[in-house]
Coordinates of C-alpha atoms in Angstrom, one line a residue:
M109 CA 284.0 153.7 208.4
N110 CA 281.0 151.8 207.0
K111 CA 281.1 149.3 204.1
H112 CA 280.2 151.8 201.4
E113 CA 283.1 154.1 202.5
Q114 CA 285.4 151.1 202.7
D115 CA 284.5 150.1 199.1
L116 CA 285.2 153.6 197.9
Q117 CA 288.5 153.7 199.8
E118 CA 289.5 150.4 198.0
V119 CA 288.6 151.9 194.7
V120 CA 290.7 155.0 195.3
D121 CA 293.6 152.9 196.6
Q122 CA 293.4 150.7 193.5
A123 CA 293.3 153.6 191.1
I124 CA 296.3 155.2 192.8
A125 CA 298.2 151.8 192.7
E126 CA 297.5 151.5 189.0
Q127 CA 299.0 154.9 188.1
K128 CA 301.6 154.5 185.5
V129 CA 303.4 157.6 186.7
P130 CA 303.4 157.2 190.5
H131 CA 304.7 160.7 191.4
V132 CA 301.7 162.4 189.7
K133 CA 298.8 162.8 192.0
F134 CA 295.6 161.0 191.0
K135 CA 293.4 163.8 189.6
K136 CA 295.3 166.3 191.8
I137 CA 294.3 164.4 195.0
D138 CA 297.0 163.5 197.4
P139 CA 296.5 159.9 198.5
E140 CA 297.1 160.9 202.1
S141 CA 294.5 163.6 202.0
V142 CA 291.6 161.8 200.5
D143 CA 288.5 162.7 202.5
I144 CA 286.1 159.7 202.1
A145 CA 283.4 161.4 204.3
R146 CA 283.3 164.4 202.0
L147 CA 283.3 162.3 198.9
T148 CA 280.3 160.3 200.2
S149 CA 278.3 163.2 201.6
P150 CA 275.6 164.8 199.3
S151 CA 276.8 167.9 197.4
K152 CA 274.9 171.2 197.3
E153 CA 273.4 170.4 193.9
T154 CA 272.2 167.0 195.2
R155 CA 270.6 168.6 198.2
Q156 CA 268.8 171.1 195.9
E157 CA 267.6 168.2 193.8
H158 CA 266.2 166.5 196.8
W159 CA 264.5 169.8 198.0
G160 CA 263.0 170.4 194.5
K161 CA 261.7 166.9 194.3
G162 CA 260.3 167.0 197.9
L163 CA 258.5 170.4 197.3
T164 CA 256.8 169.2 194.1
S165 CA 255.8 165.9 195.8
L166 CA 254.4 167.9 198.7
A167 CA 252.4 170.2 196.4
I168 CA 251.0 167.2 194.5
A169 CA 250.1 165.5 197.8
V170 CA 248.3 168.6 199.1
I171 CA 246.3 169.0 195.9
G172 CA 245.5 165.3 195.9
I173 CA 244.2 165.5 199.5
L174 CA 242.3 168.6 198.7
I175 CA 240.5 167.0 195.7
V176 CA 239.7 163.8 197.6
A177 CA 238.4 165.9 200.5
I178 CA 236.2 168.0 198.2
I179 CA 234.8 165.0 196.4
G180 CA 234.3 163.1 199.7
F181 CA 232.6 166.0 201.4
V182 CA 230.2 166.7 198.6
G183 CA 229.6 163.0 198.2
V184 CA 228.7 162.5 201.8
R185 CA 226.5 165.5 202.0
G186 CA 224.8 164.8 198.7
L187 CA 224.1 161.1 199.5
A188 CA 222.5 162.1 202.8
T189 CA 219.3 162.9 200.9
F190 CA 219.0 159.3 199.8
V191 CA 220.6 157.6 202.8
D192 CA 219.3 159.6 205.8
D193 CA 216.2 161.2 204.4
K194 CA 215.2 158.1 202.4
V195 CA 214.5 160.0 199.1
N196 CA 214.2 157.6 196.2
I197 CA 217.0 158.4 193.7
F198 CA 214.8 157.7 190.7
H199 CA 212.2 160.0 192.2
F200 CA 214.9 162.6 192.6
L201 CA 216.1 162.3 189.0
L202 CA 212.8 161.8 187.1
T203 CA 210.2 164.0 188.8
S204 CA 209.9 167.8 188.7
N205 CA 208.1 168.5 192.0
W206 CA 210.7 170.6 193.8
N207 CA 209.7 171.8 197.3
P208 CA 212.0 170.0 199.8
S209 CA 210.4 171.8 202.8
A210 CA 207.2 169.9 202.2
G211 CA 208.8 166.5 202.6
K212 CA 210.7 163.8 200.7
D213 CA 208.0 163.3 198.1
H214 CA 208.7 166.8 196.8
V215 CA 212.4 166.4 196.0
G216 CA 212.4 166.1 192.2
A217 CA 215.2 167.8 190.2
A218 CA 214.1 166.8 186.7
A219 CA 213.1 170.3 185.7
M220 CA 216.5 171.7 186.7
I221 CA 218.4 168.9 185.0
V222 CA 216.4 169.4 181.8
T223 CA 216.9 173.2 181.9
S224 CA 220.6 172.9 182.7
F225 CA 221.2 170.6 179.7
A226 CA 219.0 172.7 177.4
V227 CA 220.9 175.9 178.3
T228 CA 224.2 174.2 177.9
L229 CA 223.5 172.6 174.6
L230 CA 221.9 175.7 173.1
A231 CA 224.8 177.9 174.2
A232 CA 227.3 175.5 172.7
L233 CA 225.2 175.2 169.5
V234 CA 225.1 179.0 169.1
A235 CA 228.7 179.6 170.1
T236 CA 230.5 176.9 168.0
P237 CA 229.9 178.3 164.5
F238 CA 231.1 181.8 165.6
A239 CA 234.1 180.3 167.4
I240 CA 235.1 178.2 164.3
A241 CA 234.7 181.3 162.1
I242 CA 236.8 183.5 164.3
A243 CA 239.5 180.8 164.7
L244 CA 239.6 180.3 160.9
F245 CA 240.0 184.0 160.4
M246 CA 242.8 184.2 163.0
T247 CA 244.7 181.2 161.6
E248 CA 243.9 180.8 157.9
Y249 CA 243.2 184.3 156.7
K250 CA 244.9 186.7 159.0
S251 CA 247.8 186.0 161.3
G252 CA 249.3 189.5 162.0
K253 CA 247.9 192.4 164.0
Q254 CA 244.3 191.6 163.2
A255 CA 244.6 188.2 164.7
Q256 CA 246.4 189.6 167.8
F257 CA 243.6 192.1 168.1
L258 CA 241.0 189.4 168.1
Q259 CA 243.0 187.4 170.6
S260 CA 243.0 190.4 172.9
V261 CA 239.2 190.8 172.5
M262 CA 238.8 187.1 173.4
E263 CA 241.0 187.5 176.5
L264 CA 239.0 190.6 177.5
L265 CA 235.8 188.6 177.3
V266 CA 237.3 185.9 179.5
G267 CA 238.3 188.5 182.1
I268 CA 234.9 190.1 182.5
P269 CA 233.3 189.0 185.8
S270 CA 230.1 186.8 185.6
V271 CA 228.1 189.4 187.5
V272 CA 228.8 192.0 184.8
Y273 CA 227.5 189.6 182.2
G274 CA 224.5 188.9 184.3
F275 CA 223.8 192.6 184.8
L276 CA 224.1 193.3 181.1
G277 CA 221.7 190.4 180.4
L278 CA 219.2 191.6 183.0
T279 CA 219.3 195.1 181.6
V280 CA 219.5 194.5 177.8
I281 CA 218.8 191.0 176.8
V282 CA 215.8 190.4 179.1
T283 CA 214.3 193.7 178.1
V284 CA 214.7 193.0 174.4
I285 CA 213.2 189.5 174.7
R286 CA 210.3 190.9 176.7
S287 CA 209.6 193.5 174.1
I288 CA 209.7 190.9 171.3
F289 CA 208.1 187.8 172.8
G290 CA 206.2 189.3 175.7
G291 CA 206.1 187.8 179.2
T292 CA 208.8 188.5 181.7
G293 CA 211.7 188.1 179.4
F294 CA 213.4 185.6 181.8
G295 CA 214.0 182.1 180.6
I296 CA 216.2 179.7 178.7
L297 CA 216.7 182.1 175.7
A298 CA 218.2 184.9 177.9
A299 CA 220.4 182.4 179.7
T300 CA 221.5 180.9 176.4
L301 CA 222.5 184.3 174.9
I302 CA 224.5 185.2 178.1
L303 CA 226.3 181.8 178.1
F304 CA 227.0 182.1 174.4
V305 CA 229.1 185.2 175.1
M306 CA 230.7 183.6 178.1
V307 CA 231.8 180.3 176.4
L308 CA 232.7 181.9 173.1
P309 CA 236.3 182.8 174.2
T310 CA 236.9 179.3 175.6
I311 CA 235.8 177.5 172.5
T312 CA 237.6 180.0 170.2
S313 CA 240.9 179.8 172.0
L314 CA 241.0 176.0 171.9
T315 CA 239.8 175.9 168.3
V316 CA 242.6 178.3 167.3
D317 CA 245.1 175.8 169.0
A318 CA 243.4 173.0 167.1
F319 CA 243.9 174.7 163.7
K320 CA 247.5 175.6 164.5
A321 CA 248.2 172.0 165.3
V322 CA 247.3 170.9 161.8
P323 CA 250.6 170.3 159.9
Q324 CA 251.5 172.9 157.2
D325 CA 252.4 170.0 155.0
L326 CA 248.7 169.1 154.7
R327 CA 247.8 172.6 153.5
K328 CA 250.7 172.6 151.0
S329 CA 249.8 169.2 149.7
S330 CA 246.2 170.4 149.2
A331 CA 247.4 173.5 147.4
A332 CA 249.7 171.5 145.2
L333 CA 246.7 169.5 144.0
G334 CA 245.0 172.7 142.9
A335 CA 242.6 173.1 145.8
T336 CA 241.5 176.6 146.7
R337 CA 242.0 177.9 150.3
W338 CA 238.4 177.3 151.2
Q339 CA 238.5 173.8 149.8
T340 CA 241.7 173.2 151.8
I341 CA 240.0 174.5 154.9
Y342 CA 236.8 172.5 154.4
H343 CA 238.3 169.2 153.2
V344 CA 241.7 169.2 155.1
V345 CA 242.0 171.6 158.0
L346 CA 238.5 171.1 159.5
R347 CA 238.7 167.3 159.2
A348 CA 242.2 167.1 160.7
A349 CA 241.3 169.3 163.6
R350 CA 237.9 167.8 164.3
P351 CA 238.8 165.8 167.5
R352 CA 240.4 169.0 169.0
I353 CA 237.4 171.1 168.0
L354 CA 235.1 168.6 169.7
T355 CA 237.3 168.9 172.8
A356 CA 236.9 172.7 172.6
I357 CA 233.1 172.3 172.5
I358 CA 233.1 170.0 175.4
F359 CA 235.2 172.4 177.4
G360 CA 232.8 175.2 176.5
M361 CA 229.8 173.0 177.6
A362 CA 231.5 172.3 180.9
R363 CA 232.0 176.0 181.4
A364 CA 228.3 176.7 180.6
F365 CA 227.0 173.9 182.7
G366 CA 228.8 175.2 185.8
E367 CA 228.0 178.9 185.4
A368 CA 225.8 180.1 188.2
L369 CA 225.6 183.8 188.9
A370 CA 225.0 185.2 185.4
V371 CA 222.4 182.5 184.7
Q372 CA 220.6 183.1 188.0
M373 CA 220.2 186.7 187.1
V374 CA 218.4 186.1 183.8
I375 CA 216.6 182.8 183.9
G376 CA 213.8 183.6 186.4
N377 CA 214.6 181.0 189.1
A378 CA 211.3 179.2 188.9
V379 CA 211.6 175.5 189.3
L380 CA 209.3 174.5 186.5
M381 CA 209.6 172.2 183.6
P382 CA 210.3 174.6 180.7
Y383 CA 207.7 174.5 177.9
N384 CA 209.3 177.2 175.8
L385 CA 212.5 179.3 175.6
V386 CA 211.0 182.4 177.2
S387 CA 209.3 180.9 180.3
P388 CA 211.0 181.4 183.7
S389 CA 212.9 178.3 184.8
A390 CA 215.9 177.3 186.9
T391 CA 219.1 175.4 186.4
L392 CA 221.0 173.3 189.0
T393 CA 223.5 176.1 189.6
S394 CA 220.9 178.9 189.9
Q395 CA 218.9 177.0 192.4
L396 CA 222.0 176.3 194.5
T397 CA 223.2 179.9 194.6
S398 CA 219.7 181.3 195.3
Q399 CA 218.7 178.8 198.0
M400 CA 221.8 177.6 199.8
G401 CA 221.6 180.6 202.2
N402 CA 218.0 179.9 203.1
T403 CA 218.4 176.4 204.5
V404 CA 219.6 174.9 207.7
M405 CA 222.5 172.5 207.6
G406 CA 221.4 168.9 208.1
T407 CA 217.8 169.4 207.1
L408 CA 216.1 167.9 204.1
P409 CA 216.1 171.1 202.0
N410 CA 219.8 171.6 202.7
N411 CA 220.7 167.9 201.9
A412 CA 218.6 168.2 198.7
L413 CA 220.8 171.2 197.6
W414 CA 223.9 169.1 198.3
S415 CA 222.5 166.4 196.1
L416 CA 222.3 169.0 193.3
A417 CA 225.9 169.9 194.0
L418 CA 226.8 166.2 193.8
L419 CA 225.0 166.0 190.5
L420 CA 227.0 168.9 189.2
L421 CA 230.2 167.4 190.3
I422 CA 229.4 164.1 188.6
M423 CA 228.5 166.0 185.4
S424 CA 231.9 167.9 185.6
L425 CA 233.7 164.6 185.9
A426 CA 231.7 163.2 182.9
F427 CA 232.7 166.3 180.8
N428 CA 236.4 165.7 181.7
F429 CA 236.0 162.0 180.8
L430 CA 234.6 163.0 177.5
V431 CA 237.4 165.4 176.8
R432 CA 240.0 162.7 177.6
L433 CA 238.1 160.1 175.5
I434 CA 237.9 162.4 172.5
G435 CA 241.5 163.5 172.9
K436 CA 242.7 159.9 173.1
R437 CA 240.7 158.9 170.0
G438 CA 241.9 161.9 168.1
S439 CA 245.6 161.2 168.9

């Protein structure tokens, strides 16, 4: 019997000795049949608790290892362009001459960086007013079947595959732009319109949550002061929900910045600095998806594409940081 069991046995003996009615068994336990080993062994519920804690810890450890492995792999591959191939990082970020097969002096990603940000900002700029209007309709004006119908439509838009959006854009939007503005129809405008539809559900859903989080007391107080519904929305609801709306917009921008397939199908895939909205160009993602299969692992063209992937990863982390920063300031 170890020390812990001896201590427990002493406690039991002391409790039995202090019984005021000695012939009554202590909690129906016969002093002679006290099983110290059973009392000290883990119960079924305790074992289940340990299993649950162990499984959740294992899942977190696996996900953590996976995230570190992905970041490490992309980081090592992406930095090879600058470490092994001696490409100047400022040349990579600030020049637009992109032809890695011709040598390290032709690895400039500025055109793709500018196009990626242009497409992302324009898509968010177009989608945000529509998302706020839809969210206001669903939360402030209609909250019954009509709101549920709109919610179902938003969920349907989320579920449509990217390739379907891209095919629709290639068939309809590019054709319409070509007939109106001339040229090929490919470019930033077509990509912006496609991304507008793709990020609209994301921004709308998060904006609806933002409006629902505004306390009803604020609306009632505004109404008690004689404000109309629109005045309450403009002066109270929108201002109270502003940090969450900004978070929704950042989420939408992150979605737009990382979209690849649909954008690749309508933007033209020409690595040129865009001089208008209807000239063919390329984003970081479209260049990755269109060229990754045409390079050999370990060569400069392949390493340059990994550098684009690293840049995308850094931008995703930056978007997440912005979301956390805005959420913290809003709270």
